C-alpha positions as a LaTeX table, in Angstrom:
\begin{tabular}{lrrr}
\hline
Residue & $x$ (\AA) & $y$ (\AA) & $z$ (\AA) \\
\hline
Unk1 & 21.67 & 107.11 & 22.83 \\
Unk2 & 22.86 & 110.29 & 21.01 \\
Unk3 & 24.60 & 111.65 & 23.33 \\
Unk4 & 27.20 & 108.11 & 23.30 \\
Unk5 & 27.56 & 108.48 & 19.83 \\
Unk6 & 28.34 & 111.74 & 20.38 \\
Unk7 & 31.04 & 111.05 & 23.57 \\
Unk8 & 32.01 & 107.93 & 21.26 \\
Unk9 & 33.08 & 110.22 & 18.13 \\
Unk10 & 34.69 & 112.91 & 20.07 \\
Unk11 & 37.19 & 110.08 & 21.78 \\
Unk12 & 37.55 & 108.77 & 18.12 \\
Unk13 & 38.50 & 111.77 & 16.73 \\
Unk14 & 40.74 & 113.11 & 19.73 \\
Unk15 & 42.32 & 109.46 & 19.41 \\
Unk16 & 43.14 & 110.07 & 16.10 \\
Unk17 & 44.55 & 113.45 & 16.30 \\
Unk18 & 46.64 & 111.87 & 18.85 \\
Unk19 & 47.90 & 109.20 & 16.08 \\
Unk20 & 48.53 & 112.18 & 13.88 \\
Unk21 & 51.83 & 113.06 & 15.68 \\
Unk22 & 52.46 & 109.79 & 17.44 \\
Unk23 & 53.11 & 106.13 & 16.15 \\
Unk24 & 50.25 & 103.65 & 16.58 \\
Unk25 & 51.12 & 101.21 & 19.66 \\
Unk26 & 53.04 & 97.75 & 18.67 \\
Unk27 & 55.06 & 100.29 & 15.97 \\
Unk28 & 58.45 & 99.03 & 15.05 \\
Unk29 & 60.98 & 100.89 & 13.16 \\
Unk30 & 64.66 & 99.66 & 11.63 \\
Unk31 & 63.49 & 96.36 & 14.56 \\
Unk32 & 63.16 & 99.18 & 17.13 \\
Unk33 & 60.25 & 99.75 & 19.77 \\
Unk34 & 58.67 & 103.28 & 18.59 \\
Unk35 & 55.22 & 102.41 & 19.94 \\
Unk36 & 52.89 & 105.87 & 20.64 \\
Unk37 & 56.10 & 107.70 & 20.12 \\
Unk38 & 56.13 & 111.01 & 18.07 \\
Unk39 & 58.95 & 111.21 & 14.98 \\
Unk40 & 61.54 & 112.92 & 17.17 \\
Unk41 & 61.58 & 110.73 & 20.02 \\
Unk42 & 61.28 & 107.70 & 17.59 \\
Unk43 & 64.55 & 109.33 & 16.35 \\
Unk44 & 66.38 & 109.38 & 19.82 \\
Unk45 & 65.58 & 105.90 & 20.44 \\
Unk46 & 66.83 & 104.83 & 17.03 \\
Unk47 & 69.58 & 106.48 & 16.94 \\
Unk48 & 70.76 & 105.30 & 20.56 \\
Unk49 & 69.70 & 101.52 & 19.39 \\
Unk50 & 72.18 & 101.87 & 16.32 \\
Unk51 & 75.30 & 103.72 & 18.36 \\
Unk52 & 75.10 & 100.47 & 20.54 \\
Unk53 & 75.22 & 97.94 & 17.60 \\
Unk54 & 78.43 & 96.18 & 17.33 \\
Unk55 & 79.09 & 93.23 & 15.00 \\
Unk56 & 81.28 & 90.33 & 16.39 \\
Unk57 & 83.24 & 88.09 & 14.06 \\
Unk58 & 84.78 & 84.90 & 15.05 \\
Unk59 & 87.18 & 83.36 & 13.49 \\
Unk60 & 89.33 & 79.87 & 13.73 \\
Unk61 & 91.90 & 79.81 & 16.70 \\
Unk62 & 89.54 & 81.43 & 19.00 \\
Unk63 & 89.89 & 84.62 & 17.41 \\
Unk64 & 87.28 & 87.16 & 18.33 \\
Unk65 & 87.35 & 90.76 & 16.87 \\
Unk66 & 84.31 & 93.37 & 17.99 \\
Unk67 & 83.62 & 95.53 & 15.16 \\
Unk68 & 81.28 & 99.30 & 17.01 \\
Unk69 & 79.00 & 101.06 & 15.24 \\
Unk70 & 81.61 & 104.29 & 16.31 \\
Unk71 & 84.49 & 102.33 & 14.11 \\
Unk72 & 82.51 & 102.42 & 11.20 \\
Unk73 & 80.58 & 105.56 & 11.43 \\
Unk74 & 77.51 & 103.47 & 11.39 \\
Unk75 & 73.99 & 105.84 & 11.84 \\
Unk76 & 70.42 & 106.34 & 11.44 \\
Unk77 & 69.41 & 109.21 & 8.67 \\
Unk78 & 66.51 & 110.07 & 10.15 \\
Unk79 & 65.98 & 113.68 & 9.32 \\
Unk80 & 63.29 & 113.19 & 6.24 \\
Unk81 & 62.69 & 109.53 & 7.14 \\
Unk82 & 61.07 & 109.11 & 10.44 \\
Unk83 & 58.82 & 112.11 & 9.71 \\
Unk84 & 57.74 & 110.34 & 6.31 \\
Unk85 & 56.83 & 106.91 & 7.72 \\
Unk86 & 54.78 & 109.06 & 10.66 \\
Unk87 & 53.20 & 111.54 & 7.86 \\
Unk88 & 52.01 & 108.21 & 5.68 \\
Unk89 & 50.54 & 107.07 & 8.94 \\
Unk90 & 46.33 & 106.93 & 8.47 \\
Unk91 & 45.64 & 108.24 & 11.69 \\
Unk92 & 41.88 & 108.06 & 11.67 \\
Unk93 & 42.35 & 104.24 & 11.08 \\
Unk94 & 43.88 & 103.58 & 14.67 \\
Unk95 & 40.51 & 101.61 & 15.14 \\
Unk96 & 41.50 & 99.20 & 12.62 \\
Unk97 & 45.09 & 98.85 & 13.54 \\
Unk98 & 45.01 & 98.94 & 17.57 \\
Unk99 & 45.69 & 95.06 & 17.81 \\
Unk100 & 48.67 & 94.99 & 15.07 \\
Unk101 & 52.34 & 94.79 & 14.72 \\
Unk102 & 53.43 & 97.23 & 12.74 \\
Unk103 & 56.90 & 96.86 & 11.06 \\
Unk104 & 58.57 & 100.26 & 8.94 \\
Unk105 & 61.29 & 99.33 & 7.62 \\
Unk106 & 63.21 & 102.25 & 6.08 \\
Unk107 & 66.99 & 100.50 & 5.66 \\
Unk108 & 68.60 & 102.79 & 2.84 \\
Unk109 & 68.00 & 105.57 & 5.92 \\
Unk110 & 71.04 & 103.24 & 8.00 \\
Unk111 & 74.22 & 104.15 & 6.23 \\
Unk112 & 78.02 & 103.14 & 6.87 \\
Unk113 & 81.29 & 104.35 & 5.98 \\
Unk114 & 82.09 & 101.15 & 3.85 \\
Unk115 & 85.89 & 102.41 & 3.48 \\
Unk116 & 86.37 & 102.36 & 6.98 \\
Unk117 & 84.61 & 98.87 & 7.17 \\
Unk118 & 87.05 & 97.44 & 4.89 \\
Unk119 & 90.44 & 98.93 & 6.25 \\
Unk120 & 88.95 & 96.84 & 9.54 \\
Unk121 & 88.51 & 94.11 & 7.62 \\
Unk122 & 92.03 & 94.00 & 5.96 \\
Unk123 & 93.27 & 94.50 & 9.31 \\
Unk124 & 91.40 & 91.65 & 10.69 \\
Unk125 & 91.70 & 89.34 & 7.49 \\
Unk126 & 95.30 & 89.83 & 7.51 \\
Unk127 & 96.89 & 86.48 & 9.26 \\
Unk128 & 100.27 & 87.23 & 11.55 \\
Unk129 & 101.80 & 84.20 & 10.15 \\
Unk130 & 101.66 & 82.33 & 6.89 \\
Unk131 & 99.09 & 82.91 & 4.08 \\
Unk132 & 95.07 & 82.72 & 4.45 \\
Unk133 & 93.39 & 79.74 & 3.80 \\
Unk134 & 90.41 & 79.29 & 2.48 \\
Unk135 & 87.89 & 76.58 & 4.21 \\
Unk136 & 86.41 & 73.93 & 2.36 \\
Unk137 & 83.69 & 71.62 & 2.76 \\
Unk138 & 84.59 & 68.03 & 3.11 \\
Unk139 & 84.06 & 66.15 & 0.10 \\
Unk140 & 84.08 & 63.09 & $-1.94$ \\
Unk141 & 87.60 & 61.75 & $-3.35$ \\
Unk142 & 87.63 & 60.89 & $-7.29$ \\
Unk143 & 86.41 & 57.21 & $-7.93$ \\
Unk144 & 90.00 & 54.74 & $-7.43$ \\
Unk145 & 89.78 & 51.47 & $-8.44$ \\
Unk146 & 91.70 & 49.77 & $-6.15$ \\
Unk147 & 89.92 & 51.80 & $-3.15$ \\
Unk148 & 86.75 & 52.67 & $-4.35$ \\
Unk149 & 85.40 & 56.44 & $-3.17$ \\
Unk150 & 87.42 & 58.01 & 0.04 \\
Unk151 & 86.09 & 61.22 & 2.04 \\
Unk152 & 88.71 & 63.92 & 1.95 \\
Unk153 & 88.61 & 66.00 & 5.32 \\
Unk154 & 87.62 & 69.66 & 5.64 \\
Unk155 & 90.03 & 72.50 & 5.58 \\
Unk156 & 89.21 & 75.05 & 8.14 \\
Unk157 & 90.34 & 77.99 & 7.16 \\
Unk158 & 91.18 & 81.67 & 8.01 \\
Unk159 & 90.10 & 83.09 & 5.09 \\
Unk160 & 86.94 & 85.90 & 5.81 \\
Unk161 & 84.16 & 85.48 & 3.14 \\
Unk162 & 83.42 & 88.99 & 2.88 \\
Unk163 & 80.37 & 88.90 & 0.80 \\
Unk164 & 78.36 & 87.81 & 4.09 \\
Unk165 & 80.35 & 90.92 & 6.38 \\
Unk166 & 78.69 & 93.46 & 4.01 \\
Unk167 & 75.44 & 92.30 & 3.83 \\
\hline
\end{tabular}
């Protein structure tokens, strides 16, 4: 009997040392798969995640313009981060958190060069011919007497509603 307890706490405890320089399985960081990883390989795998990311925006007349993490200068600050979220890990408590998902979200730590972003933007925003247009909803006509209510059509536009790019 004591001799279990005594195999049982020396597996807790060398468990838990363990957790004290590695993330606790099911461990998800910036949406990324860091599970039993230590802080510096959490910080590869980030960092390769985020120089993949690309956005795509589509606009009206098929257009399609990629937008690469590499065009905006878009990375992961993980030098004081990573170690931070590891550090405020409990790692005695693996016990209790074995069976969780565990999601650490640091986003202030995923920076952009907004500049560059919005000389893209121009770029892309900037129609070859004629003037942008901005789309519109289809709505309801102002009350005529003679014809009662009418539905005015849409207007699609090519006008780029920037406030949903930069969110």
């Amino acid at each position: 009997g004591i001799l279990f307890f005594v195999l049982l706490l020396i597996g807790y405890v060398i468990v838990g040392l363990y957790f004290r320089t590695h993330f606790y399985a099911n461990t998800f960081i910036a949406g990324v798969d860091c599970s039993t990883l230590t802080a510096e390989e959490a910080d590869k795998v980030i960092s390769q995640k985020i120089s993949g990311y690309h956005i795509t925006i589509k606009g009206s007349n098929h257009m399609v313009q990629k937008i690469s993490a590499a065009d905006i200068d878009l990375s992961y600050q993980y030098q004081r981060a990573t170690k931070e979220l590891l550090k405020n890990q409990k790692c005695y408590a693996w016990i209790l958190k074995a069976f969780g998902i565990h999601q650490l979200e640091n986003p202030s730590e995923v920076v952009y060069n907004k500049d560059q972003l919005n000389k893209i933007l121009d770029t892309i925003c900037t129609p070859k011919k004629g003037k942008l247009i901005k789309t519109e909803n289809a709505k309801l006509s102002s009350y005529n007497k003679n014809t009662g209510f009418s539905i005015i059509k849409e207007v699609v536009g090519n006008e780029l509603d920037r406030s949903l790019v930069n969110q």
